[in-house]
Structure formats: structure tokens, C-alpha cells
Amino acid sequence: MIRTLVVEDDPRIADAHVQFVERVPGFTAVGAVHRGVEALDRTAREPVDLVLLDFYLPDMTGLAVCRALRARGDLTDVIAVTSARDVEIVRSVVAHGVVQYLLKPFTFAALRDKLERYAEFRERLVAHSGAPAQQDVDRAFAALRGSVGGPLPKGMSNRTLEAVVDHLRNAAEGLSASAVGGLTGTSRVTARRYLEHLAEQGLADRAQRYGAGRPEHLYHWRR
């Protein structure tokens, strides 16, 4: 079992994240703490494999927690949980060994995807812990990248899915399958298949728009 510590200043959200972790096979939540100093103390006192780390804590930033961990030689893996979308922050967390970056608010499906990718990453590294070849290392890091929402149904590609996600995330308003098809260079039917996949994964919401003709589905990225 991958022992996971939840670090989140809001007790209600922390409890929800603990429940999310417990629902993913292969993971167990060792508890939740609400301050940076508590996270550092907990990881020093007991084995923790992974920290689900909020980056806005009342006593110190998540980045400061990462720096303190690395300064004492603690290589515990970290998934950053934050609403920050600043490029410099993203670059900073990568520089301090953060293995995944999860934007708030997120759904259970989004967290499950990150955890499953991380589990595969660990498994691939452990399988070649002696002297991994370049291709073994490449495959391990490829597992972290994965695809949005986990394994894709047959006939769907990561590249097209990522394009659909990018347009949906950046849209000021909901997008129809026809609009997404035009933006991605695919047919309306193909675009709708990807949009429905995102909706089933809990990553997008769908609503109906009524006009003069038949009702049309609009898809919104779940922020």
C-alpha cells in the first residue's frame, strides 16, 4: 500500500481528500494535517510514501515544505494541490521534485488518475531498481504523464484528447461538439465522443442549450 499523507488547511476538504485516497486501490491515507510544520513533523516521525500537499497553508507555503523536506534529505514524493496557475510556481515545484500538479477544485476522477499514474511510475521504477536502462526510465516517466482521466477507450488518441481539453479549459463559455470539432479539426461526432468521455470521467459538465431547432449539448470544463 502507498502510504499517503493529506496536507490541507481546510479540515472539511482534508477529510474529503482522505476519503478520495482511500477509494483508490493500492493507496491508504495515514491521516491529514493542516499546517506545514505538522506535515514536516509527521513525515519525520513515520514512513510516508506520498504527500498530497496544498500549496497555500496558514504557516508556510507548500513550496517551503518541499524545500524543507529536500534540505533534510527526505525524498518523499509530493503531489502539489493548488489553485495557482502561475508559470513560475509550476517551474519551482518541478525543481523541488514534485511528481504531479493537481489544480483545485478537482474531482475524484482527476485525483484517481494522478494516483494511478503515480502508482504505475513507482511500479516501473521498482521493477528495474537494480540498473534500469534508458527505455525503462523513459517508460516510468511516461507513466506520470499518462492521459487525461486514465486509459482511453479504443479508437481515441491522447493527442486529440489533450487538444479537446485545452480548448474546453480556455473557453469563456460552454462549447458544443460542432465547435470543438471545428477547433480540433475533427468531425462533430468524433468531438462529441471525446467530450462525452470527459463528462463520464467527471472532468466536464454538459448542459442543454435550447434554440429555434433541436436542443444542443454544451460542455464546460469542471473548474
PDB file of C-alpha atoms in Angstrom:
ATOM      1  CA  MET A   1       0.000   0.000   0.000  1.00  0.00           C
ATOM      2  CA  ILE A   2       1.208   3.506  -0.819  1.00  0.00           C
ATOM      3  CA  ARG A   3       1.038   5.465   2.435  1.00  0.00           C
ATOM      4  CA  THR A   4      -0.359   8.920   1.662  1.00  0.00           C
ATOM      5  CA  LEU A   5      -0.460  11.981   3.912  1.00  0.00           C
ATOM      6  CA  VAL A   6      -3.032  14.698   3.145  1.00  0.00           C
ATOM      7  CA  VAL A   7      -1.893  18.259   3.921  1.00  0.00           C
ATOM      8  CA  GLU A   8      -4.789  20.715   3.608  1.00  0.00           C
ATOM      9  CA  ASP A   9      -5.666  23.713   5.790  1.00  0.00           C
ATOM     10  CA  ASP A  10      -9.449  23.293   5.466  1.00  0.00           C
ATOM     11  CA  PRO A  11     -10.496  20.327   7.687  1.00  0.00           C
ATOM     12  CA  ARG A  12     -13.606  19.649   5.632  1.00  0.00           C
ATOM     13  CA  ILE A  13     -11.686  19.482   2.363  1.00  0.00           C
ATOM     14  CA  ALA A  14      -8.925  17.471   4.046  1.00  0.00           C
ATOM     15  CA  ASP A  15     -11.467  14.851   5.148  1.00  0.00           C
ATOM     16  CA  ALA A  16     -12.844  14.668   1.604  1.00  0.00           C
ATOM     17  CA  HIS A  17      -9.345  14.156   0.194  1.00  0.00           C
ATOM     18  CA  VAL A  18      -8.658  11.395   2.724  1.00  0.00           C
ATOM     19  CA  GLN A  19     -11.822   9.638   1.591  1.00  0.00           C
ATOM     20  CA  PHE A  20     -10.785  10.073  -2.055  1.00  0.00           C
ATOM     21  CA  VAL A  21      -7.380   8.483  -1.369  1.00  0.00           C
ATOM     22  CA  GLU A  22      -8.962   5.549   0.458  1.00  0.00           C
ATOM     23  CA  ARG A  23     -11.157   4.825  -2.570  1.00  0.00           C
ATOM     24  CA  VAL A  24      -8.170   4.230  -4.858  1.00  0.00           C
ATOM     25  CA  PRO A  25      -6.876   0.634  -4.760  1.00  0.00           C
ATOM     26  CA  GLY A  26      -3.274   0.386  -3.606  1.00  0.00           C
ATOM     27  CA  PHE A  27      -3.380   3.575  -1.526  1.00  0.00           C
ATOM     28  CA  THR A  28      -4.031   4.203   2.149  1.00  0.00           C
ATOM     29  CA  ALA A  29      -4.355   7.578   3.867  1.00  0.00           C
ATOM     30  CA  VAL A  30      -2.198   7.764   7.008  1.00  0.00           C
ATOM     31  CA  GLY A  31      -4.072  10.877   8.098  1.00  0.00           C
ATOM     32  CA  ALA A  32      -4.480  14.578   7.472  1.00  0.00           C
ATOM     33  CA  VAL A  33      -2.668  17.619   8.864  1.00  0.00           C
ATOM     34  CA  HIS A  34      -3.477  21.286   8.356  1.00  0.00           C
ATOM     35  CA  ARG A  35      -0.165  23.143   8.683  1.00  0.00           C
ATOM     36  CA  GLY A  36       3.249  22.923   7.081  1.00  0.00           C
ATOM     37  CA  VAL A  37       5.099  22.286  10.347  1.00  0.00           C
ATOM     38  CA  GLU A  38       2.717  19.419  11.082  1.00  0.00           C
ATOM     39  CA  ALA A  39       3.497  17.885   7.688  1.00  0.00           C
ATOM     40  CA  LEU A  40       7.242  18.102   8.342  1.00  0.00           C
ATOM     41  CA  ASP A  41       6.838  16.600  11.818  1.00  0.00           C
ATOM     42  CA  ARG A  42       4.590  13.766  10.603  1.00  0.00           C
ATOM     43  CA  THR A  43       6.896  12.761   7.753  1.00  0.00           C
ATOM     44  CA  ALA A  44       9.866  12.783  10.139  1.00  0.00           C
ATOM     45  CA  ARG A  45       8.127  10.516  12.662  1.00  0.00           C
ATOM     46  CA  GLU A  46       6.571   7.846  10.440  1.00  0.00           C
ATOM     47  CA  PRO A  47       7.004   6.337   6.962  1.00  0.00           C
ATOM     48  CA  VAL A  48       5.115   8.266   4.288  1.00  0.00           C
ATOM     49  CA  ASP A  49       5.416   7.448   0.587  1.00  0.00           C
ATOM     50  CA  LEU A  50       3.411  10.313  -0.854  1.00  0.00           C
ATOM     51  CA  VAL A  51       2.251  13.738   0.335  1.00  0.00           C
ATOM     52  CA  LEU A  52      -0.871  15.301  -1.162  1.00  0.00           C
ATOM     53  CA  LEU A  53       0.245  18.851  -0.440  1.00  0.00           C
ATOM     54  CA  ASP A  54      -1.873  22.002  -0.525  1.00  0.00           C
ATOM     55  CA  PHE A  55       0.359  24.913  -1.522  1.00  0.00           C
ATOM     56  CA  TYR A  56      -1.490  27.612   0.467  1.00  0.00           C
ATOM     57  CA  LEU A  57      -1.087  26.773   4.154  1.00  0.00           C
ATOM     58  CA  PRO A  58      -1.576  29.174   7.105  1.00  0.00           C
ATOM     59  CA  ASP A  59       2.005  28.960   8.399  1.00  0.00           C
ATOM     60  CA  MET A  60       4.138  28.373   5.293  1.00  0.00           C
ATOM     61  CA  THR A  61       3.809  27.696   1.599  1.00  0.00           C
ATOM     62  CA  GLY A  62       3.782  24.240   0.116  1.00  0.00           C
ATOM     63  CA  LEU A  63       6.943  25.162  -1.739  1.00  0.00           C
ATOM     64  CA  ALA A  64       8.630  25.887   1.612  1.00  0.00           C
ATOM     65  CA  VAL A  65       7.522  22.460   2.832  1.00  0.00           C
ATOM     66  CA  CYS A  66       9.108  20.861  -0.248  1.00  0.00           C
ATOM     67  CA  ARG A  67      12.343  22.792   0.319  1.00  0.00           C
ATOM     68  CA  ALA A  68      12.470  21.717   3.975  1.00  0.00           C
ATOM     69  CA  LEU A  69      11.883  18.079   3.051  1.00  0.00           C
ATOM     70  CA  ARG A  70      14.683  18.081   0.482  1.00  0.00           C
ATOM     71  CA  ALA A  71      17.036  20.039   2.773  1.00  0.00           C
ATOM     72  CA  ARG A  72      16.912  17.265   5.370  1.00  0.00           C
ATOM     73  CA  GLY A  73      17.357  14.593   2.699  1.00  0.00           C
ATOM     74  CA  ASP A  74      13.741  13.431   2.717  1.00  0.00           C
ATOM     75  CA  LEU A  75      12.804  12.147  -0.758  1.00  0.00           C
ATOM     76  CA  THR A  76       9.108  11.600  -0.027  1.00  0.00           C
ATOM     77  CA  ASP A  77       7.163  12.145  -3.237  1.00  0.00           C
ATOM     78  CA  VAL A  78       4.780  15.090  -3.454  1.00  0.00           C
ATOM     79  CA  ILE A  79       1.658  15.831  -5.473  1.00  0.00           C
ATOM     80  CA  ALA A  80       1.054  19.586  -5.400  1.00  0.00           C
ATOM     81  CA  VAL A  81      -2.577  20.562  -4.849  1.00  0.00           C
ATOM     82  CA  THR A  82      -3.179  24.213  -5.611  1.00  0.00           C
ATOM     83  CA  SER A  83      -5.253  26.789  -7.428  1.00  0.00           C
ATOM     84  CA  ALA A  84      -2.051  28.529  -8.561  1.00  0.00           C
ATOM     85  CA  ARG A  85      -1.605  28.633 -12.319  1.00  0.00           C
ATOM     86  CA  ASP A  86       1.480  30.866 -12.339  1.00  0.00           C
ATOM     87  CA  VAL A  87       4.222  29.524 -14.611  1.00  0.00           C
ATOM     88  CA  GLU A  88       6.997  30.381 -12.156  1.00  0.00           C
ATOM     89  CA  ILE A  89       5.271  28.441  -9.378  1.00  0.00           C
ATOM     90  CA  VAL A  90       4.888  25.433 -11.655  1.00  0.00           C
ATOM     91  CA  ARG A  91       8.586  25.620 -12.558  1.00  0.00           C
ATOM     92  CA  SER A  92       9.541  25.921  -8.890  1.00  0.00           C
ATOM     93  CA  VAL A  93       7.593  22.856  -7.774  1.00  0.00           C
ATOM     94  CA  VAL A  94       9.089  20.786 -10.581  1.00  0.00           C
ATOM     95  CA  ALA A  95      12.561  21.885  -9.481  1.00  0.00           C
ATOM     96  CA  HIS A  96      11.816  20.537  -5.984  1.00  0.00           C
ATOM     97  CA  GLY A  97      10.814  17.079  -7.111  1.00  0.00           C
ATOM     98  CA  VAL A  98       7.030  17.374  -7.224  1.00  0.00           C
ATOM     99  CA  VAL A  99       5.814  14.400  -9.265  1.00  0.00           C
ATOM    100  CA  GLN A 100       2.321  15.683 -10.118  1.00  0.00           C
ATOM    101  CA  TYR A 101       0.463  19.014 -10.139  1.00  0.00           C
ATOM    102  CA  LEU A 102      -3.281  18.974  -9.429  1.00  0.00           C
ATOM    103  CA  LEU A 103      -5.325  22.131  -9.831  1.00  0.00           C
ATOM    104  CA  LYS A 104      -8.175  22.963  -7.452  1.00  0.00           C
ATOM    105  CA  PRO A 105     -11.004  22.313  -7.437  1.00  0.00           C
ATOM    106  CA  PHE A 106     -10.731  18.751  -8.684  1.00  0.00           C
ATOM    107  CA  THR A 107     -12.973  15.723  -8.882  1.00  0.00           C
ATOM    108  CA  PHE A 108     -12.369  12.243  -7.547  1.00  0.00           C
ATOM    109  CA  ALA A 109     -11.769  11.083 -11.134  1.00  0.00           C
ATOM    110  CA  ALA A 110      -8.973  13.633 -11.564  1.00  0.00           C
ATOM    111  CA  LEU A 111      -7.244  12.629  -8.310  1.00  0.00           C
ATOM    112  CA  ARG A 112      -7.668   8.934  -9.051  1.00  0.00           C
ATOM    113  CA  ASP A 113      -5.988   9.467 -12.415  1.00  0.00           C
ATOM    114  CA  LYS A 114      -2.995  11.193 -10.770  1.00  0.00           C
ATOM    115  CA  LEU A 115      -2.667   8.495  -8.116  1.00  0.00           C
ATOM    116  CA  GLU A 116      -2.905   5.671 -10.621  1.00  0.00           C
ATOM    117  CA  ARG A 117      -0.232   7.283 -12.790  1.00  0.00           C
ATOM    118  CA  TYR A 118       1.987   7.682  -9.745  1.00  0.00           C
ATOM    119  CA  ALA A 119       1.471   4.042  -8.727  1.00  0.00           C
ATOM    120  CA  GLU A 120       2.480   2.912 -12.213  1.00  0.00           C
ATOM    121  CA  PHE A 121       5.539   5.172 -12.059  1.00  0.00           C
ATOM    122  CA  ARG A 122       6.638   3.577  -8.758  1.00  0.00           C
ATOM    123  CA  GLU A 123       5.984   0.083 -10.038  1.00  0.00           C
ATOM    124  CA  ARG A 124       8.051   0.643 -13.169  1.00  0.00           C
ATOM    125  CA  LEU A 125      10.987   2.031 -11.175  1.00  0.00           C
ATOM    126  CA  VAL A 126      10.873  -0.762  -8.588  1.00  0.00           C
ATOM    127  CA  ALA A 127      10.808  -3.384 -11.345  1.00  0.00           C
ATOM    128  CA  HIS A 128      14.165  -2.056 -12.579  1.00  0.00           C
ATOM    129  CA  SER A 129      15.645  -0.845  -9.301  1.00  0.00           C
ATOM    130  CA  GLY A 130      18.998  -2.504  -9.951  1.00  0.00           C
ATOM    131  CA  ALA A 131      20.228  -0.888 -13.157  1.00  0.00           C
ATOM    132  CA  PRO A 132      17.379   0.457 -15.300  1.00  0.00           C
ATOM    133  CA  ALA A 133      18.054   1.079 -18.958  1.00  0.00           C
ATOM    134  CA  GLN A 134      17.175   4.380 -20.637  1.00  0.00           C
ATOM    135  CA  GLN A 135      13.957   2.935 -22.041  1.00  0.00           C
ATOM    136  CA  ASP A 136      12.912   1.769 -18.563  1.00  0.00           C
ATOM    137  CA  VAL A 137      13.398   5.263 -17.147  1.00  0.00           C
ATOM    138  CA  ASP A 138      11.535   6.773 -20.111  1.00  0.00           C
ATOM    139  CA  ARG A 139       8.590   4.428 -19.575  1.00  0.00           C
ATOM    140  CA  ALA A 140       8.461   5.237 -15.865  1.00  0.00           C
ATOM    141  CA  PHE A 141       8.258   8.976 -16.508  1.00  0.00           C
ATOM    142  CA  ALA A 142       5.781   8.413 -19.347  1.00  0.00           C
ATOM    143  CA  ALA A 143       3.517   6.757 -16.785  1.00  0.00           C
ATOM    144  CA  LEU A 144       3.381  10.037 -14.845  1.00  0.00           C
ATOM    145  CA  ARG A 145       2.257  11.927 -17.939  1.00  0.00           C
ATOM    146  CA  GLY A 146      -0.351   9.348 -18.904  1.00  0.00           C
ATOM    147  CA  SER A 147      -3.605  10.614 -20.353  1.00  0.00           C
ATOM    148  CA  VAL A 148      -6.469  12.707 -19.015  1.00  0.00           C
ATOM    149  CA  GLY A 149      -8.850  10.573 -16.979  1.00  0.00           C
ATOM    150  CA  GLY A 150      -6.894   7.314 -17.249  1.00  0.00           C
ATOM    151  CA  PRO A 151      -6.845   4.710 -20.064  1.00  0.00           C
ATOM    152  CA  LEU A 152      -8.667   5.795 -23.187  1.00  0.00           C
ATOM    153  CA  PRO A 153     -11.377   3.801 -24.945  1.00  0.00           C
ATOM    154  CA  LYS A 154     -10.357   2.050 -28.138  1.00  0.00           C
ATOM    155  CA  GLY A 155     -10.002   4.384 -31.112  1.00  0.00           C
ATOM    156  CA  MET A 156      -9.281   7.524 -29.077  1.00  0.00           C
ATOM    157  CA  SER A 157      -5.887   9.244 -29.031  1.00  0.00           C
ATOM    158  CA  ASN A 158      -4.122  11.176 -26.274  1.00  0.00           C
ATOM    159  CA  ARG A 159      -3.177  13.948 -28.695  1.00  0.00           C
ATOM    160  CA  THR A 160      -6.776  14.634 -29.735  1.00  0.00           C
ATOM    161  CA  LEU A 161      -7.992  14.379 -26.147  1.00  0.00           C
ATOM    162  CA  GLU A 162      -5.383  16.893 -24.979  1.00  0.00           C
ATOM    163  CA  ALA A 163      -6.448  19.280 -27.754  1.00  0.00           C
ATOM    164  CA  VAL A 164     -10.100  18.969 -26.710  1.00  0.00           C
ATOM    165  CA  VAL A 165      -9.181  19.558 -23.051  1.00  0.00           C
ATOM    166  CA  ASP A 166      -7.105  22.641 -23.922  1.00  0.00           C
ATOM    167  CA  HIS A 167      -9.953  24.268 -25.848  1.00  0.00           C
ATOM    168  CA  LEU A 168     -12.521  23.364 -23.201  1.00  0.00           C
ATOM    169  CA  ARG A 169     -10.356  24.707 -20.365  1.00  0.00           C
ATOM    170  CA  ASN A 170      -9.717  28.010 -22.105  1.00  0.00           C
ATOM    171  CA  ALA A 171     -13.277  28.606 -23.294  1.00  0.00           C
ATOM    172  CA  ALA A 172     -15.094  31.501 -21.622  1.00  0.00           C
ATOM    173  CA  GLU A 173     -18.406  29.746 -22.307  1.00  0.00           C
ATOM    174  CA  GLY A 174     -19.567  26.202 -22.957  1.00  0.00           C
ATOM    175  CA  LEU A 175     -18.637  24.600 -26.262  1.00  0.00           C
ATOM    176  CA  SER A 176     -20.726  22.371 -28.493  1.00  0.00           C
ATOM    177  CA  ALA A 177     -19.402  19.268 -30.230  1.00  0.00           C
ATOM    178  CA  SER A 178     -19.580  21.160 -33.543  1.00  0.00           C
ATOM    179  CA  ALA A 179     -17.477  23.995 -32.135  1.00  0.00           C
ATOM    180  CA  VAL A 180     -14.893  21.628 -30.670  1.00  0.00           C
ATOM    181  CA  GLY A 181     -14.780  19.698 -33.925  1.00  0.00           C
ATOM    182  CA  GLY A 182     -14.002  22.910 -35.798  1.00  0.00           C
ATOM    183  CA  LEU A 183     -11.294  23.887 -33.317  1.00  0.00           C
ATOM    184  CA  THR A 184      -9.589  20.491 -33.346  1.00  0.00           C
ATOM    185  CA  GLY A 185     -10.062  19.598 -37.000  1.00  0.00           C
ATOM    186  CA  THR A 186     -12.281  16.604 -36.247  1.00  0.00           C
ATOM    187  CA  SER A 187     -15.877  15.758 -37.076  1.00  0.00           C
ATOM    188  CA  ARG A 188     -18.739  16.694 -34.771  1.00  0.00           C
ATOM    189  CA  VAL A 189     -19.314  13.004 -33.987  1.00  0.00           C
ATOM    190  CA  THR A 190     -15.656  12.472 -33.065  1.00  0.00           C
ATOM    191  CA  ALA A 191     -15.548  15.622 -30.937  1.00  0.00           C
ATOM    192  CA  ARG A 192     -18.701  14.585 -29.115  1.00  0.00           C
ATOM    193  CA  ARG A 193     -17.152  11.208 -28.297  1.00  0.00           C
ATOM    194  CA  TYR A 194     -14.218  12.905 -26.594  1.00  0.00           C
ATOM    195  CA  LEU A 195     -16.478  15.376 -24.803  1.00  0.00           C
ATOM    196  CA  GLU A 196     -18.703  12.577 -23.531  1.00  0.00           C
ATOM    197  CA  HIS A 197     -15.621  10.735 -22.302  1.00  0.00           C
ATOM    198  CA  LEU A 198     -14.596  13.805 -20.276  1.00  0.00           C
ATOM    199  CA  ALA A 199     -18.115  14.118 -18.891  1.00  0.00           C
ATOM    200  CA  GLU A 200     -18.155  10.445 -17.859  1.00  0.00           C
ATOM    201  CA  GLN A 201     -14.802  10.934 -16.108  1.00  0.00           C
ATOM    202  CA  GLY A 202     -16.264  13.816 -14.098  1.00  0.00           C
ATOM    203  CA  LEU A 203     -13.944  16.336 -15.776  1.00  0.00           C
ATOM    204  CA  ALA A 204     -16.592  18.204 -17.788  1.00  0.00           C
ATOM    205  CA  ASP A 205     -20.232  19.164 -17.306  1.00  0.00           C
ATOM    206  CA  ARG A 206     -22.851  19.040 -20.012  1.00  0.00           C
ATOM    207  CA  ALA A 207     -25.948  21.207 -20.337  1.00  0.00           C
ATOM    208  CA  GLN A 208     -28.587  21.696 -22.996  1.00  0.00           C
ATOM    209  CA  ARG A 209     -28.977  24.897 -24.996  1.00  0.00           C
ATOM    210  CA  TYR A 210     -32.413  25.468 -26.475  1.00  0.00           C
ATOM    211  CA  GLY A 211     -32.858  27.457 -29.647  1.00  0.00           C
ATOM    212  CA  ALA A 212     -35.032  27.508 -32.714  1.00  0.00           C
ATOM    213  CA  GLY A 213     -34.053  23.953 -33.711  1.00  0.00           C
ATOM    214  CA  ARG A 214     -33.137  20.854 -31.772  1.00  0.00           C
ATOM    215  CA  PRO A 215     -31.568  21.288 -28.304  1.00  0.00           C
ATOM    216  CA  GLU A 216     -27.772  21.288 -28.384  1.00  0.00           C
ATOM    217  CA  HIS A 217     -25.389  19.980 -25.737  1.00  0.00           C
ATOM    218  CA  LEU A 218     -22.838  22.446 -24.377  1.00  0.00           C
ATOM    219  CA  TYR A 219     -19.791  21.205 -22.481  1.00  0.00           C
ATOM    220  CA  HIS A 220     -17.997  23.139 -19.728  1.00  0.00           C
ATOM    221  CA  TRP A 221     -14.671  22.234 -18.131  1.00  0.00           C
ATOM    222  CA  ARG A 222     -15.338  21.472 -14.460  1.00  0.00           C
ATOM    223  CA  ARG A 223     -13.151  24.070 -12.710  1.00  0.00           C
TER     224      ARG A 223
END
